[in-house]
Short mmCIF file of N, CA and C in Angstrom, two decimals:
data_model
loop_
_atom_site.label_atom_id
_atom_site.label_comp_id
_atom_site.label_asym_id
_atom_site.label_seq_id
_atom_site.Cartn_x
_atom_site.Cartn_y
_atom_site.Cartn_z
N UNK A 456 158.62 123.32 104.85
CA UNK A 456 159.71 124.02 104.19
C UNK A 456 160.88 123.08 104.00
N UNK A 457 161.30 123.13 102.91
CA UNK A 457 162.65 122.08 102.57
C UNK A 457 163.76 122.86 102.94
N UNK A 458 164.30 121.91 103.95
CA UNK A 458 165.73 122.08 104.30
C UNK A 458 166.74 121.77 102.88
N UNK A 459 167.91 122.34 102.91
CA UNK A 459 169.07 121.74 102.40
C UNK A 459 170.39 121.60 102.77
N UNK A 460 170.85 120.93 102.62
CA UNK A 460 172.57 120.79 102.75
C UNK A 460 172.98 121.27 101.34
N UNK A 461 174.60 121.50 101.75
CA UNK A 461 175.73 121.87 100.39
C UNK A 461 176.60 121.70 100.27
N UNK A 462 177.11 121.16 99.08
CA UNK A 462 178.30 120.48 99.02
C UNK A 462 179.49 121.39 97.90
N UNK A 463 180.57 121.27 97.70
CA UNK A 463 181.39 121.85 96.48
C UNK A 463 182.29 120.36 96.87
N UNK A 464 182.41 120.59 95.32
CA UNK A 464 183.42 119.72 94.71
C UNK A 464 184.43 120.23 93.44
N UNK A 465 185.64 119.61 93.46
CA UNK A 465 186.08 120.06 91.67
C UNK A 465 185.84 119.30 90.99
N UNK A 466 186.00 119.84 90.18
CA UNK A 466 185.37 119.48 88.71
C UNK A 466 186.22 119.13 87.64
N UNK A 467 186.86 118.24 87.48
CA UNK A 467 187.70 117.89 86.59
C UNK A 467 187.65 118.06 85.01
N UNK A 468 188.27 118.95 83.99
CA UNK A 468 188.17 118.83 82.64
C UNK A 468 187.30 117.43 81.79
N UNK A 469 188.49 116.94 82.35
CA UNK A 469 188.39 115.62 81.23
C UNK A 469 187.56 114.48 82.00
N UNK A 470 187.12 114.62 82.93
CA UNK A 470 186.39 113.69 83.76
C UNK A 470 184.47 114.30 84.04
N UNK A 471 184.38 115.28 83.14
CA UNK A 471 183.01 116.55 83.97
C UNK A 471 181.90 115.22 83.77
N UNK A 472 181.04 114.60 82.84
CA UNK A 472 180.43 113.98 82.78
C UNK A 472 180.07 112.94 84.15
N UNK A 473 181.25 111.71 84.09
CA UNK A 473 181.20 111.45 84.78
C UNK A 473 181.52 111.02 86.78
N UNK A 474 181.72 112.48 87.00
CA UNK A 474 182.01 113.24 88.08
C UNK A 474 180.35 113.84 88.75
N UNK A 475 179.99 114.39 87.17
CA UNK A 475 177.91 115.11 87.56
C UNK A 475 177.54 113.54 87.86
N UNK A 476 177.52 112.87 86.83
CA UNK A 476 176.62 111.31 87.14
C UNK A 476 177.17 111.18 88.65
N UNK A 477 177.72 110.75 88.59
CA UNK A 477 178.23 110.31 90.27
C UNK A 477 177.35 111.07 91.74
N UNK A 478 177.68 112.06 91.38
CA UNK A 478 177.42 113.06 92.49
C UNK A 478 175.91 112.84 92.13
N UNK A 479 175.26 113.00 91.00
CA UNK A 479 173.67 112.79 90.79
C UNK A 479 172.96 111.49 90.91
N UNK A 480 173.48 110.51 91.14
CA UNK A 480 173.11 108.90 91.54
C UNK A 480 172.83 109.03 93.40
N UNK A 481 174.09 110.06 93.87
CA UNK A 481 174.03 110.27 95.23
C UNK A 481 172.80 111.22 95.92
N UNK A 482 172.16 111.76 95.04
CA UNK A 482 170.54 113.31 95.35
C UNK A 482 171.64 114.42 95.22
N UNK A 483 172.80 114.30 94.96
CA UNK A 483 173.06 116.35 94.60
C UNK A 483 172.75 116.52 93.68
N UNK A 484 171.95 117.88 93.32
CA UNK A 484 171.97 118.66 92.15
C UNK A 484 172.52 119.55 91.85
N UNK A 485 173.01 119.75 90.49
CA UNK A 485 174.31 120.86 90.49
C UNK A 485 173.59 122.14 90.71
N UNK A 486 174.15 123.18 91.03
CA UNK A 486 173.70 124.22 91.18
C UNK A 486 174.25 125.32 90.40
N UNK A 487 175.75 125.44 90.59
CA UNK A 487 176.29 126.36 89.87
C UNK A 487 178.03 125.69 89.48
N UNK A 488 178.73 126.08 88.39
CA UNK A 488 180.15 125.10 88.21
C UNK A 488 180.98 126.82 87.70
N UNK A 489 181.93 127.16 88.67
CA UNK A 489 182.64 128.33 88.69
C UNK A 489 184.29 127.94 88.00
N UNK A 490 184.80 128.94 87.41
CA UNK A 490 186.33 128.75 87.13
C UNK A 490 187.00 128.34 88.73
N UNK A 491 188.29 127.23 88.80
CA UNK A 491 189.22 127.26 89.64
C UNK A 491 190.22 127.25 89.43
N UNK A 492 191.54 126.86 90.41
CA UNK A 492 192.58 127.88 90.77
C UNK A 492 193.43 127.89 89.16
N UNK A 493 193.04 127.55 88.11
CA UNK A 493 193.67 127.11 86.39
C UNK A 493 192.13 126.42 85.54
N UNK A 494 193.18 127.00 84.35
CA UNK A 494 191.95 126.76 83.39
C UNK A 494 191.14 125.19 83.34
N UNK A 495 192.18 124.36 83.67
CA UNK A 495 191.53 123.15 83.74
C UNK A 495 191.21 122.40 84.69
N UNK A 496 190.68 123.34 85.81
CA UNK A 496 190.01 122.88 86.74
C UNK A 496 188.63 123.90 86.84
N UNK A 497 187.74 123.35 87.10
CA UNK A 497 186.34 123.94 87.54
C UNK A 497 185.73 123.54 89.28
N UNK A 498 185.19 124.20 89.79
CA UNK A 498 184.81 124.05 91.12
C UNK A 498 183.14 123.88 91.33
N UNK A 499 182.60 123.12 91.41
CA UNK A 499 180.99 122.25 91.29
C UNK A 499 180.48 122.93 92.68
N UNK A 500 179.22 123.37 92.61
CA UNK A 500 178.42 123.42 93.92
C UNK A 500 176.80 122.89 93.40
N UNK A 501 176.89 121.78 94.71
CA UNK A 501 175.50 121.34 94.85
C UNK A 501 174.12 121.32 95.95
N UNK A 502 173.72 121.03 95.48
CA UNK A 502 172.49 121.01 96.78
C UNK A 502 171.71 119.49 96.94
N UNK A 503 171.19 118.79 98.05
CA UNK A 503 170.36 118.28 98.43
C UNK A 503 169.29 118.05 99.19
N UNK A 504 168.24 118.05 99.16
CA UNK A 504 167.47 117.65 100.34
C UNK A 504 167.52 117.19 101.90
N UNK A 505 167.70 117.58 103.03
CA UNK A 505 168.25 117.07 104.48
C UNK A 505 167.66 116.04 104.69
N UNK A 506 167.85 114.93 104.70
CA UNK A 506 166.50 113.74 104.89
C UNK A 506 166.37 113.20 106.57
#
């Protein structure tokens, strides 16, 4: 059975691209990207594998 860990991060407007690359070079996969505390911020949740 696969374990996971979880992470959140924000998510910057003008930066979203390369903010996902980053975090996806590292094994997170996005999971879900929710409104935060203003329109031009977003809040990232990911998952990885426990190795």
């Amino acid at each position: 059975m696969t374990k996971w860990e979880y992470f959140t991060a924000p998510l910057l407007v003008h930066a979203t691209k390369q903010i996902l690359d980053n975090f996806g070079q590292d094994g997170w996969e996005l999971v879900q990207v929710v409104p935060g505390m203003n329109p031009e911020n977003l809040v990232a949740y990911f998952k990885r594998p426990v190795q």
